[in-house]
Coordinates of C-alpha atoms and ligand atoms in Angstrom, one line a residue:
D1 CA 0.0 0.0 0.0
S2 CA 1.6 3.2 -1.1
R3 CA -0.7 5.4 0.9
A4 CA 0.7 6.8 4.1
D5 CA -1.0 5.8 7.3
C6 CA -0.6 9.3 8.7
P7 CA -2.7 11.1 9.4
P8 CA -5.3 8.3 9.5
D9 CA -8.0 8.6 7.0
V10 CA -11.6 7.4 7.5
E11 CA -10.7 3.8 6.5
I12 CA -7.7 3.5 8.8
L13 CA -9.5 5.2 11.7
G14 CA -12.5 2.8 11.1
R15 CA -10.4 -0.4 11.0
S16 CA -8.5 0.6 14.2
S17 CA -11.7 1.6 15.9
W18 CA -13.6 -1.6 15.1
T19 CA -10.5 -3.5 16.4
L20 CA -10.8 -1.5 19.7
L21 CA -14.6 -1.9 19.9
H22 CA -14.7 -5.7 19.2
T23 CA -11.7 -6.3 21.5
I24 CA -13.4 -4.4 24.3
A25 CA -16.5 -6.6 23.7
A26 CA -14.3 -9.7 23.7
T27 CA -12.9 -8.9 27.1
Y28 CA -16.2 -7.7 28.6
P29 CA -17.3 -9.9 31.5
D30 CA -19.7 -12.8 31.0
T31 CA -21.7 -11.5 34.0
P32 CA -21.0 -7.7 34.3
S33 CA -21.9 -5.9 37.4
R34 CA -24.5 -3.0 37.3
T35 CA -21.6 -0.6 37.4
Q36 CA -19.8 -2.3 34.5
Q37 CA -23.0 -2.3 32.5
A38 CA -23.6 1.4 33.2
D39 CA -20.0 2.2 32.3
M40 CA -20.3 0.4 29.0
L41 CA -23.5 2.3 28.1
R42 CA -21.7 5.6 29.0
F43 CA -18.6 4.6 27.0
M44 CA -20.7 3.8 23.9
D45 CA -22.7 7.1 24.3
L46 CA -19.5 9.1 24.6
F47 CA -17.7 7.1 21.8
S48 CA -20.6 7.9 19.4
K49 CA -20.3 11.6 20.3
L50 CA -16.6 11.9 20.1
Y51 CA -15.8 9.6 17.1
P52 CA -13.7 11.8 14.9
C53 CA -15.5 11.2 11.6
W54 CA -18.4 13.4 12.0
V55 CA -20.8 11.9 9.4
C56 CA -20.0 8.4 10.8
A57 CA -20.6 9.7 14.4
E58 CA -23.9 11.2 13.5
D59 CA -25.2 8.0 12.0
F60 CA -23.8 5.9 14.9
Q61 CA -25.5 8.2 17.5
S62 CA -28.9 7.7 16.0
Y63 CA -28.1 3.9 15.6
I64 CA -27.5 3.5 19.4
V65 CA -30.6 5.4 20.2
K66 CA -32.7 3.1 18.0
R67 CA -30.8 0.0 19.0
V68 CA -29.7 0.5 22.5
P69 CA -26.4 -1.5 23.2
K70 CA -27.1 -4.8 24.9
V71 CA -24.7 -4.9 27.8
T72 CA -26.0 -7.7 30.0
S73 CA -23.3 -10.2 29.0
R74 CA -20.2 -10.6 26.8
D75 CA -22.1 -12.6 24.3
E76 CA -25.0 -10.2 24.1
F77 CA -22.6 -7.2 23.7
G78 CA -20.4 -9.0 21.2
Q79 CA -23.5 -9.9 19.0
W80 CA -24.8 -6.4 19.4
M81 CA -21.5 -5.0 18.2
C82 CA -21.3 -7.4 15.3
N83 CA -24.8 -6.4 14.2
A84 CA -23.9 -2.7 14.5
H85 CA -20.8 -3.2 12.4
N86 CA -22.9 -5.1 9.8
D87 CA -25.2 -2.2 9.7
V88 CA -22.3 0.0 8.7
N89 CA -21.1 -2.7 6.3
R90 CA -24.5 -2.6 4.6
K91 CA -24.5 1.2 4.4
L92 CA -21.0 1.1 2.7
G93 CA -21.8 -1.8 0.4
K94 CA -19.4 -4.1 2.1
K95 CA -20.1 -7.8 2.7
E96 CA -21.8 -8.8 5.9
F97 CA -19.9 -10.7 8.6
D98 CA -21.2 -14.0 9.9
C99 CA -21.8 -13.1 13.6
S100 CA -21.5 -16.7 14.7
K101 CA -17.8 -16.3 14.0
W102 CA -17.5 -13.2 16.1
L103 CA -15.7 -14.7 19.1
E104 CA -13.4 -16.7 16.9
R105 CA -12.4 -13.5 14.9
W106 CA -11.9 -11.3 18.0
K107 CA -11.0 -13.6 20.9
T108 CA -10.0 -17.2 20.4
G109 CA -8.5 -16.8 16.9
P110 CA -9.6 -18.4 13.6
K111 CA -8.6 -22.1 13.3
D112 CA -7.0 -21.5 9.8
G113 CA -5.2 -18.4 11.1
R114 CA -7.0 -16.2 8.5
C115 CA -8.9 -13.1 9.8
D116 CA -11.0 -12.6 6.6
Ligands
FAD1 P1 -13.7 -2.9 8.6 O1 -15.2 -2.6 8.4 O2 -13.0 -1.8 9.3 O3 -13.6 -4.2 9.4 C1 -12.3 -4.6 10.0 C2 -12.4 -6.1 10.2 O4 -13.4 -6.5 11.1 C3 -12.7 -6.9 8.9 O5 -11.6 -7.1 8.2 C4 -13.4 -8.2 9.5 O6 -12.4 -9.1 9.8 C5 -14.0 -7.7 10.7 N1 -15.5 -7.5 10.6 C6 -16.1 -7.0 9.5 N2 -17.4 -6.9 9.8 C7 -17.6 -7.4 11.1 C8 -18.7 -7.5 12.0 N3 -20.0 -7.2 11.6 N4 -18.5 -8.0 13.2 C9 -17.2 -8.4 13.6 N5 -16.2 -8.3 12.8 C10 -16.3 -7.8 11.6 N6 -16.9 4.7 7.1 C11 -17.6 5.5 6.2 O7 -17.1 5.7 5.1 N7 -18.8 6.0 6.5 C12 -19.4 5.8 7.8 O8 -20.5 6.3 8.0 C13 -18.7 5.0 8.7 N8 -19.2 4.8 10.0 C14 -18.4 4.2 10.9 C15 -18.9 4.0 12.2 C16 -18.2 3.4 13.2 C17 -18.7 3.3 14.6 C18 -16.9 2.9 12.9 C19 -16.1 2.3 14.0 C20 -16.4 3.0 11.6 C21 -17.2 3.6 10.6 N9 -16.7 3.7 9.3 C22 -17.4 4.5 8.4 C23 -15.5 3.0 8.8 C24 -15.8 1.7 8.2 O9 -16.8 1.0 9.0 C25 -14.6 0.8 7.9 O10 -13.9 0.6 9.2 C26 -13.6 1.3 6.9 O11 -14.3 1.5 5.7 C27 -12.5 0.2 6.6 O12 -13.1 -1.0 6.2 P2 -12.5 -2.4 6.1 O13 -13.0 -3.0 4.8 O14 -11.0 -2.3 6.2 O15 -13.0 -3.3 7.3

């Protein structure tokens, strides 16, 4: 790739941000406390307000109002995040990700070693 990584464009920012978001979901507790659930809702709310691609942020803010993040367990949150990412994939004409493979992609690692 001849394009420089700095400063990050919308694509690089997006890839890095999804990595952070899915990894946060992958390390979220199976049975989060009330405080952990409240923190996650606050994080998602602030993330959607501070995301430094303004058009992306606007859409994501209305998305999380319509589809409130499910923060009651790691699995629920991971599936919610996967669906949210698929919604953006659809909007951008990218192919959808099979959410049954979410944990493999972001936590345990794919058996064949390939991420995509
Ligand atoms: P990415 O979509 O960045 O995905 C990275 C990797 O995640 C993939 O290679 C795949 O292995 C895995 N993956 C793909 N789909 C899923 C899924 N559903 N669940 C789990 N893992 C998955 N860009 C815009 O141009 N317009 C926007 O409005 C916009 N909104 C965004 C909103 C948010 C909250 C974020 C984080 C990013 C947004 N982006 C937006 C960026 C966009 O989603 C992509 O990150 C960017 O286009 C780079 O795409 P990519 O093909 O490298 O893969």
